[in-house]
Short mmCIF file of C-alpha atoms in Angstrom, two decimals:
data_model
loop_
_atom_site.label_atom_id
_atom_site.label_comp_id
_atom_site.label_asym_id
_atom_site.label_seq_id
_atom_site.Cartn_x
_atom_site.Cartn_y
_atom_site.Cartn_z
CA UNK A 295 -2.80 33.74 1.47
CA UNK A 296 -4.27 32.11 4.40
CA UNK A 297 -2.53 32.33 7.40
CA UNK A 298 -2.54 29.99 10.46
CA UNK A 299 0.25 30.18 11.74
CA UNK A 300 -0.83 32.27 14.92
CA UNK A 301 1.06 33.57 17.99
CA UNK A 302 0.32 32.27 21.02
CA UNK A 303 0.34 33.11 25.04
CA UNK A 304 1.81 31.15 27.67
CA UNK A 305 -1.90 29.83 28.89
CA UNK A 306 -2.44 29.03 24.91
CA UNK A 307 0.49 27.22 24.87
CA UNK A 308 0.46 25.36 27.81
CA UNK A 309 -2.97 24.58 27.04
CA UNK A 310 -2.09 22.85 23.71
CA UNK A 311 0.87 21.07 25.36
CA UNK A 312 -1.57 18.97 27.28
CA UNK A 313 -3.73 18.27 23.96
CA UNK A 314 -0.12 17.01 22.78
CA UNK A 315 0.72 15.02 25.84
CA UNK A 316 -3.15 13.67 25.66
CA UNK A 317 -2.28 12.51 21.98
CA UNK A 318 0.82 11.61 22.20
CA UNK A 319 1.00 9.50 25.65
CA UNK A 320 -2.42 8.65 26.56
CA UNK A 321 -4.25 8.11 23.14
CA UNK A 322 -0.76 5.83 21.93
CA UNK A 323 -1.83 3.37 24.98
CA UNK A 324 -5.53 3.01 24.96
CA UNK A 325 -5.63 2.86 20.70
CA UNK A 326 -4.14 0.29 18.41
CA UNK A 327 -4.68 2.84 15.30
CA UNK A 328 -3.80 6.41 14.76
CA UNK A 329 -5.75 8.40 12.78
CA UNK A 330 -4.07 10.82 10.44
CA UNK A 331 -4.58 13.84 12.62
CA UNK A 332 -2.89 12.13 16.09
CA UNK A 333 0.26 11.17 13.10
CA UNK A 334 0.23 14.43 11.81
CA UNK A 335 0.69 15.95 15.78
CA UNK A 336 3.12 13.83 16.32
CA UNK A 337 5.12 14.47 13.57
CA UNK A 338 5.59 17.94 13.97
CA UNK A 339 4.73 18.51 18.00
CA UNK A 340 7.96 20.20 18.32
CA UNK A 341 7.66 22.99 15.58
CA UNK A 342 4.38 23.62 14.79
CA UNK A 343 1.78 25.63 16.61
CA UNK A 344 -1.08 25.11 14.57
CA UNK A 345 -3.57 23.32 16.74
CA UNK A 346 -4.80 19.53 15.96
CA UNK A 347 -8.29 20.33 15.60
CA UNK A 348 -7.74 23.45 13.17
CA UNK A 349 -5.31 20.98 10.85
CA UNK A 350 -7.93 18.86 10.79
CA UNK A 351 -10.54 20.20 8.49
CA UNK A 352 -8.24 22.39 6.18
CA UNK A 353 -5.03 20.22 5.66
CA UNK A 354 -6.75 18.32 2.96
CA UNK A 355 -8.13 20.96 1.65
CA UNK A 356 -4.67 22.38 1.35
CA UNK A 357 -3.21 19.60 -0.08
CA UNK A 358 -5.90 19.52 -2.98
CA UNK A 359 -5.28 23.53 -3.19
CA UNK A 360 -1.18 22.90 -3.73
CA UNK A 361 -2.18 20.16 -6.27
CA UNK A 362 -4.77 22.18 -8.25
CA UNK A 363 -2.04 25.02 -9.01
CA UNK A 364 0.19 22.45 -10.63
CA UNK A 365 0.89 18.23 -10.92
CA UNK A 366 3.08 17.81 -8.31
CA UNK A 367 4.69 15.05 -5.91
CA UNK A 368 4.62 14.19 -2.14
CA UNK A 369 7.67 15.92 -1.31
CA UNK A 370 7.12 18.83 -3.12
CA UNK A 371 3.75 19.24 -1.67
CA UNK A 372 5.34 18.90 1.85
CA UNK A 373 7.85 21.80 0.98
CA UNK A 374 5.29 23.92 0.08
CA UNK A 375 3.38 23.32 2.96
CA UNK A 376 6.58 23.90 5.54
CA UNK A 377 7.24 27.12 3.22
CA UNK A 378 3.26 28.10 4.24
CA UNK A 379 4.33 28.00 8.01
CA UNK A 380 2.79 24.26 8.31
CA UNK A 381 5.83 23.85 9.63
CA UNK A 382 8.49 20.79 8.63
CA UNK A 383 6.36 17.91 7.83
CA UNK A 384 7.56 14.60 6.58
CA UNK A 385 6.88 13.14 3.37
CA UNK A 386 5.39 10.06 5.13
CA UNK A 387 3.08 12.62 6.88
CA UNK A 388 0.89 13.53 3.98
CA UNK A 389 0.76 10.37 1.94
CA UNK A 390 -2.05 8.89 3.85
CA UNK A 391 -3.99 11.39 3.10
CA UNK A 392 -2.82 11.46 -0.79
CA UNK A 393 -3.66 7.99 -0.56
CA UNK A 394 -7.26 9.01 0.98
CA UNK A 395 -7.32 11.59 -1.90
CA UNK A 396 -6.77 8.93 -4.30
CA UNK A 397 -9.18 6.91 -2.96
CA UNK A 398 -11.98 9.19 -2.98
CA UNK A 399 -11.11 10.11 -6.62
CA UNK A 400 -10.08 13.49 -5.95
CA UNK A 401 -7.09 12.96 -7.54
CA UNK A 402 -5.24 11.27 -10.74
CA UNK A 403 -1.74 9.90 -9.99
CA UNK A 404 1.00 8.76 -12.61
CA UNK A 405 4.12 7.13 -11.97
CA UNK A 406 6.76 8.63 -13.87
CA UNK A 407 10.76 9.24 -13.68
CA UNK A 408 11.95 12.37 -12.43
CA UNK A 409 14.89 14.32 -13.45
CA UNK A 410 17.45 12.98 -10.34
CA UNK A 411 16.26 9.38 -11.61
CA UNK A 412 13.74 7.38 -8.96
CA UNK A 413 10.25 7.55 -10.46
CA UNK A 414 7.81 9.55 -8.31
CA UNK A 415 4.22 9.50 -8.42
CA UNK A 416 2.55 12.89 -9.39
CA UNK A 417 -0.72 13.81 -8.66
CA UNK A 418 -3.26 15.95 -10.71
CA UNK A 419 -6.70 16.88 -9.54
CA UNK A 420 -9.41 15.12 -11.15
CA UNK A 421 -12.72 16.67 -11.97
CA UNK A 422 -14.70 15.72 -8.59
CA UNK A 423 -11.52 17.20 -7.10
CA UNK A 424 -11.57 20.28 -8.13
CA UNK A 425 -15.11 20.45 -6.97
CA UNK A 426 -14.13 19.65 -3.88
CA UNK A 427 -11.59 22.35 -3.58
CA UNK A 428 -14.14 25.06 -5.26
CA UNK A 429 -16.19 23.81 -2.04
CA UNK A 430 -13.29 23.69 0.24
CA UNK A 431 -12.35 27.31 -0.72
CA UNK A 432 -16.34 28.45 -0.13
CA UNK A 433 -16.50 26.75 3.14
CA UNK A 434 -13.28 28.33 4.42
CA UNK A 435 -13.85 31.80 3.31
CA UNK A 436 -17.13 31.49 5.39
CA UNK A 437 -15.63 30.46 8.31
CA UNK A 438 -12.74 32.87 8.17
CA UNK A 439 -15.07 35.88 7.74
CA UNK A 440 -16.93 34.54 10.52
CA UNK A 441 -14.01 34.53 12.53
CA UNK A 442 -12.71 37.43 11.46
CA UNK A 443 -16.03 39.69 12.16
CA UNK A 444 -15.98 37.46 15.78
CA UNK A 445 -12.19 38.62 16.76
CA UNK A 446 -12.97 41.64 15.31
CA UNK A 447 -15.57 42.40 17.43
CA UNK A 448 -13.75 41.34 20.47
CA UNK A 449 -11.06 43.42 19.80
CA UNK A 450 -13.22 46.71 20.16
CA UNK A 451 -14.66 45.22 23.14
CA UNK A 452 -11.00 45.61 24.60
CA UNK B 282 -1.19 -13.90 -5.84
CA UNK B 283 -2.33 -12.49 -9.10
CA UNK B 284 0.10 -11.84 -12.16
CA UNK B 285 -0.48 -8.12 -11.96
CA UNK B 286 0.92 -8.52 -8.28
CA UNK B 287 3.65 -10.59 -8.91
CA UNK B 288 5.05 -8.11 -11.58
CA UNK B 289 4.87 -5.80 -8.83
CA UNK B 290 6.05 -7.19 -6.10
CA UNK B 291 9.21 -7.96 -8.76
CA UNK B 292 9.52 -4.71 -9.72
CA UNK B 293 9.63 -3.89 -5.82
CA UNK B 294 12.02 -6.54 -5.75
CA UNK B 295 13.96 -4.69 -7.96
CA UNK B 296 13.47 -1.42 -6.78
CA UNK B 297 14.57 -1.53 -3.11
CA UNK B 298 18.42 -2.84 -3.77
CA UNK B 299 18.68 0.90 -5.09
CA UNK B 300 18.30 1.43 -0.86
CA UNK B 301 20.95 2.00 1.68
CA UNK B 302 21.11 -1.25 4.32
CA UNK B 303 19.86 0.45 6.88
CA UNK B 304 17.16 2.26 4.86
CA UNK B 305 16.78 -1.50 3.68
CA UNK B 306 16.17 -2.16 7.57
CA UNK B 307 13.54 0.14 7.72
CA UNK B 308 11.68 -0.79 4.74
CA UNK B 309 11.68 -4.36 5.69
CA UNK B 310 10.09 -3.57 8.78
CA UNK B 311 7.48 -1.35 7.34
CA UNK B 312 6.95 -3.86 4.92
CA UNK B 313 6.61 -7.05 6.81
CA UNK B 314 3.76 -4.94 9.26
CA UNK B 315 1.86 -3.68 6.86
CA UNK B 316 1.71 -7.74 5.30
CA UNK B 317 -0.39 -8.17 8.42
CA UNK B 318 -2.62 -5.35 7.32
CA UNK B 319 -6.38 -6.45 6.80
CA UNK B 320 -5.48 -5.52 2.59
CA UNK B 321 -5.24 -7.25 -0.72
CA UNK B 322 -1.99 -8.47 -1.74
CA UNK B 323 -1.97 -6.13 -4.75
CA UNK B 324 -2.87 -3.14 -2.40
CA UNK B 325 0.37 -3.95 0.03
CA UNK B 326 2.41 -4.24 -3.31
CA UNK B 327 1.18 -0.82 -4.39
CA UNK B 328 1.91 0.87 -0.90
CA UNK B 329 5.03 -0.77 -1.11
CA UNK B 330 6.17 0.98 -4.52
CA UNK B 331 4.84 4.38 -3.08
CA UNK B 332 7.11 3.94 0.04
CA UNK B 333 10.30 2.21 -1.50
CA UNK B 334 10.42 5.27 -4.35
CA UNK B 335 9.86 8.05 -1.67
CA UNK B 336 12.95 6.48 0.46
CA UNK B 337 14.89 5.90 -2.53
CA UNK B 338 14.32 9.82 -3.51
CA UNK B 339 14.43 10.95 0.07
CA UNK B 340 17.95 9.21 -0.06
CA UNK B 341 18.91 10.86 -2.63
CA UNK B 342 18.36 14.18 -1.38
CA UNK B 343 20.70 12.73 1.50
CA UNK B 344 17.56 12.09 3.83
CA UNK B 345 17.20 9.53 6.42
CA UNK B 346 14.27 6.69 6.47
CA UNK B 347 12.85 9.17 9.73
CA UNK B 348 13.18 12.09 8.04
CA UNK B 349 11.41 11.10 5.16
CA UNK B 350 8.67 8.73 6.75
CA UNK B 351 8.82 10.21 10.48
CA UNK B 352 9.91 8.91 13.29
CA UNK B 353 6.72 6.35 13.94
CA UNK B 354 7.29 3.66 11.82
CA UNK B 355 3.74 1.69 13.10
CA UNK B 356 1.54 4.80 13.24
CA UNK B 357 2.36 5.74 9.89
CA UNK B 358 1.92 2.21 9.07
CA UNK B 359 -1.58 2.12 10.75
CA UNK B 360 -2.39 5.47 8.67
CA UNK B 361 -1.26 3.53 5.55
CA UNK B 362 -3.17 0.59 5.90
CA UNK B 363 -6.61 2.42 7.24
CA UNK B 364 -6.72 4.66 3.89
CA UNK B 365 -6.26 1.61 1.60
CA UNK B 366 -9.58 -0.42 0.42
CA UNK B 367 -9.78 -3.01 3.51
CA UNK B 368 -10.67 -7.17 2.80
CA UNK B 369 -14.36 -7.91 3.46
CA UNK B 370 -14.83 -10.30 6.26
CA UNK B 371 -15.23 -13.25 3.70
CA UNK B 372 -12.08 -12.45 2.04
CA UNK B 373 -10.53 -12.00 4.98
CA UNK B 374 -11.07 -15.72 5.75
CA UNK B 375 -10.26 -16.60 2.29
CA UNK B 376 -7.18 -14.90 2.88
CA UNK B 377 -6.24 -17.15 6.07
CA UNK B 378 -7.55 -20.26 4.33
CA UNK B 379 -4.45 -19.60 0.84
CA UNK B 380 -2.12 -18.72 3.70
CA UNK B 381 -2.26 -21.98 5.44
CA UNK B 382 -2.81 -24.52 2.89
CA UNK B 383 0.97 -24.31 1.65
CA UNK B 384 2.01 -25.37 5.15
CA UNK B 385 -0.33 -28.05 4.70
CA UNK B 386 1.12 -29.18 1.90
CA UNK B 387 4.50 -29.18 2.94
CA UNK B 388 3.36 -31.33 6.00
CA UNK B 389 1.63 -33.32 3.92
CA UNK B 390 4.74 -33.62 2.06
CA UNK B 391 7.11 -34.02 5.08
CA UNK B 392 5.40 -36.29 6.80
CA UNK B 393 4.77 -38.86 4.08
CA UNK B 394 8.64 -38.85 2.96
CA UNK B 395 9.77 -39.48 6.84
CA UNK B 396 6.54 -42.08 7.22
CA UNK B 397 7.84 -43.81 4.09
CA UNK B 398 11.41 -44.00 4.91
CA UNK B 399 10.25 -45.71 8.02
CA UNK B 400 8.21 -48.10 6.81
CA UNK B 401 11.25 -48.98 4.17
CA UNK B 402 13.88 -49.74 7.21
CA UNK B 403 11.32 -51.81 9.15
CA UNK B 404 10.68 -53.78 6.17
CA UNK B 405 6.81 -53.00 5.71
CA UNK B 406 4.70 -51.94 3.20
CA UNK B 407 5.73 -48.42 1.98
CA UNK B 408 2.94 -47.62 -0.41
CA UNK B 409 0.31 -47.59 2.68
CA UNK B 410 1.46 -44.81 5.12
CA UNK B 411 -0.37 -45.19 8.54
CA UNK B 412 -1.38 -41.65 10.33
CA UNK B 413 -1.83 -41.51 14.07
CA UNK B 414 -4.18 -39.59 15.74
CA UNK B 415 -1.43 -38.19 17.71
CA UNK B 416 0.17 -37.04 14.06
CA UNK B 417 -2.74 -35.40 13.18
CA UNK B 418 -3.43 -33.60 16.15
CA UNK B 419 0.60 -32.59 16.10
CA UNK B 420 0.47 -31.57 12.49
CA UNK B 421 -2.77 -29.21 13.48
CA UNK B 422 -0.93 -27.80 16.38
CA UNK B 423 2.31 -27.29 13.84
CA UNK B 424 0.21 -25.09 11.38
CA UNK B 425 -1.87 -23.11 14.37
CA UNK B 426 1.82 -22.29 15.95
CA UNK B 427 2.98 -21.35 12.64
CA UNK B 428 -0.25 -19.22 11.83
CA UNK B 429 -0.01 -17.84 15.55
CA UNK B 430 4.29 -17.05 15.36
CA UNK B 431 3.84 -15.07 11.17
CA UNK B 432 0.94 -12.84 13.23
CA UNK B 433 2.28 -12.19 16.43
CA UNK B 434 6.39 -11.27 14.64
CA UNK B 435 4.20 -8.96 12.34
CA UNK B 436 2.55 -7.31 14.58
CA UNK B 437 5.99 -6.82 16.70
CA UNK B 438 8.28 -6.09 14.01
CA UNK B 439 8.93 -2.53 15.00
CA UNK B 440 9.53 -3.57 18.70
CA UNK B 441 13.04 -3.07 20.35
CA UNK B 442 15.81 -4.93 19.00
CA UNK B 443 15.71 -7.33 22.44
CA UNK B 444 12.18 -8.31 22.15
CA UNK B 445 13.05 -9.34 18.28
CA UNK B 446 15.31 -11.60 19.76
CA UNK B 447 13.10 -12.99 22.50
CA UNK B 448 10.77 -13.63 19.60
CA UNK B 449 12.70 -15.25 17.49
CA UNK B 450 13.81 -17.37 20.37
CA UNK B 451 10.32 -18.08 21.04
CA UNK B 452 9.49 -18.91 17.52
CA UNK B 453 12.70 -21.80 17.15
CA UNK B 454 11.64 -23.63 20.40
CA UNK B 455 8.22 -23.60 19.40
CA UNK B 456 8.60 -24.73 16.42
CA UNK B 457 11.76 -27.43 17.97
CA UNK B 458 9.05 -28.36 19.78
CA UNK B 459 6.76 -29.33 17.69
CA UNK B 460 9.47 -31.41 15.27
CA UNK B 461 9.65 -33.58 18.44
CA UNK B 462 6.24 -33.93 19.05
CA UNK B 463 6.03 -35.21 15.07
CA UNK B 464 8.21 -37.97 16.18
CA UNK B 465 6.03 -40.91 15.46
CA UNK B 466 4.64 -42.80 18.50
CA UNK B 467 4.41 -46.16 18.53
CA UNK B 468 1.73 -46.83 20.87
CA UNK B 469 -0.84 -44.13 19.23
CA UNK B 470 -3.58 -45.54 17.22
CA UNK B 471 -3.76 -46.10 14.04
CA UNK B 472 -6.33 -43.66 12.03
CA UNK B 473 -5.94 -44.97 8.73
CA UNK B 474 -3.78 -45.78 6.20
CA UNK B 475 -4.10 -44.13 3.04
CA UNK B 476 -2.40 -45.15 -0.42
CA UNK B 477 0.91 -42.80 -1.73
CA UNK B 478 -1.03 -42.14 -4.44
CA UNK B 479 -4.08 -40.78 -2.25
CA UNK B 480 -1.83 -38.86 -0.54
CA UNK B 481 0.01 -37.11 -3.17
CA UNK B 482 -3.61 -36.66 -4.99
CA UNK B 483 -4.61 -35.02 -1.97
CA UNK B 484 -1.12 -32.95 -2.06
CA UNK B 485 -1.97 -31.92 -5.22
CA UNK B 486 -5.81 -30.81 -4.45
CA UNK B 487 -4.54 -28.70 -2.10
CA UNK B 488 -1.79 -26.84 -3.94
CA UNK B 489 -5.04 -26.33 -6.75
CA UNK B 490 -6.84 -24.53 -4.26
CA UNK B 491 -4.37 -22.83 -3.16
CA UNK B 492 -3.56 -21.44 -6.34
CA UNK B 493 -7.30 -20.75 -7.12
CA UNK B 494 -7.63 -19.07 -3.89
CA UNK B 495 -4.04 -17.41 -4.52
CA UNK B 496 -5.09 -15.87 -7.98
CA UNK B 497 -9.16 -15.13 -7.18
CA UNK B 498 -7.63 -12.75 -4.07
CA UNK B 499 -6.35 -9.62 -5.25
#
């Protein structure tokens, strides 16, 4: 399982609160859009500790890895995300990028009634995306190793 | 709009009196900004499905319109309307072009009725209706005001429940205004003086177009 959620000191934390307040205050004054990542920060700046820029490249990623186990739906997939240590994240949070997803043809969707009655639209990974999660998996590995053998080596530095 | 669009937008119709009022509220809100969204008709009606069905499960499950969308109604709006397919810059002024010729054809329509009735109590010739320069300029200025209040209440919507009210303010004296200025003056030149017939022809052009345009856009 890939773990991210990561502890964090005072200096770390302090650090990231001004990448929050940055987002949150200054970039909401000077920008008539938001990109996905400042929505997704401020969404969930009071639970989660994952920083913005690590979310960025592997939350889609993630989302295409959740949908390749099973067809799903957006709330489902933002449960399972929260029960990953994402932390609580809003339904409304991930469907732009389901909505990129779809767009880029990484994913099918169907509209179809669920068992409490509303319909819901399921997704399914398409061919192209599960070559882009095959990639997505490669590319992370790498970079995780690469971190890994980094920290790693820092540690016996200590 | 389209036929695949309108069956959509009905089914939306239908869809959202499954919602709480003030889940209703919400909707309404997002929906009206993301009208103003540089997208096809067909792609708002699609968004609009997605969102009505998640509030109407998220509901369900006993969730508030925040909990389910978050607690930025425009930025998740803005992230909405940047991942959908966006209107070229030629469609784009297609787009403005449908959305004003209805106005023009209820000005049109308007103004020949009240021009007629005049000309029927002073005793003149109603099937020649004389426009003044100063009508035409007002009836511009009536469909730029009218262009200028849709954009500027859509791209407030989500603003504080005071500034709605300023707005809407705003928008009735403007548009008070404007009814007074279409009083017709006397002493203004005449421009011409097209037949009835001309003018409902014309009426009817524009309603053709407008339907062309209305259909072609999606």
């Amino acid at each position: 399982m890939i773990q991210l959620r990561v502890k964090m000191s005072f200096f770390e934390k302090t650090s990231l609160f001004f990448v929050y307040y940055k987002q949150f205050f200054v970039d909401k004054q000077t920008t008539m859009h938001y990109n996905i990542l400042n929505y997704y920060v401020k969404q969930d700046r009071g639970g989660n500790l994952i920083p913005s820029q690590m979310l960025k490249g592997t939350l889609e990623g993630c989302i295409l890895a959740i949908i390749g186990r099973r067809e799903t739906y957006g709330y489902e997939i933002a449960e399972t995300l929260g029960s990953y240590g994402f932390g609580r994240i809003a339904e409304g949070t991930i469907y732009p990028l389901l909505l990129r997803l779809e767009k880029n043809g990484l994913v099918h969707t169907e509209y179809r009634a669920s068992e409490l009655g509303p319909k819901r639209k399921y997704y399914s990974l398409s061919e192209a995306g599960k070559k882009e999660l095959a990639g997505f998996v490669e590319s992370y590995r790498e970079m995780e190793n690469a971190v890994n053998r980094l920290l790693k080596e820092e540690k016996c530095d200590e | 709009m389209s036929k695949r669009s309108k069956l959509l937008r009905e089914e939306n119709n239908e869809s959202e009196k499954k919602l709480s009022k003030e889940t209703n509220d919400v909707l309404t809100d997002i929906v009206v900004y993301i009208r103003n969204g540089n997208i096809s008709d067909y792609s708002q009606e699609l968004v609009r499905r997605d969102i009505t069905q998640m509030l109407i499960d998220g509901e369900n499950r006993g969730l508030s319109a925040a909990e389910i969308v978050g607690e930025d109604y425009k930025a998740f709006c803005d992230a909405v309307i940047s991942e959908m397919p966006q209107l070229s810059p030629t469609q784009r002024v297609l787009t403005g072009i449908r959305d004003v010729l209805p106005a023009i054809c209820a000005g049109c329509a308007i103004w020949t009725v009240f021009s007629v009735i005049g000309q029927l109590i002073k005793g003149g010739d109603w099937t020649h209706v004389p426009l003044t320069v100063s009508e035409l300029i007002t009836g511009v200025c009536i469909v730029l005001m009218a262009v200028l209040i849709v954009v500027y209440i859509t791209k407030n919507v989500f603003a504080e429940r005071p500034m709605k009210i300023i707005l809407s303010v705003i928008a009735v004296l403007c548009i008070a205004a404007a009814a007074y200025l279409l009083i017709p003056n006397s002493t203004t030149a005449v421009l011409m003086s097209p037949h009835i017939a001309a003018i409902l022809a014309f009426i009817v052009v524009v309603y053709i177009i407008y339907r062309i345009l209305d259909e072609a856009l999606d």
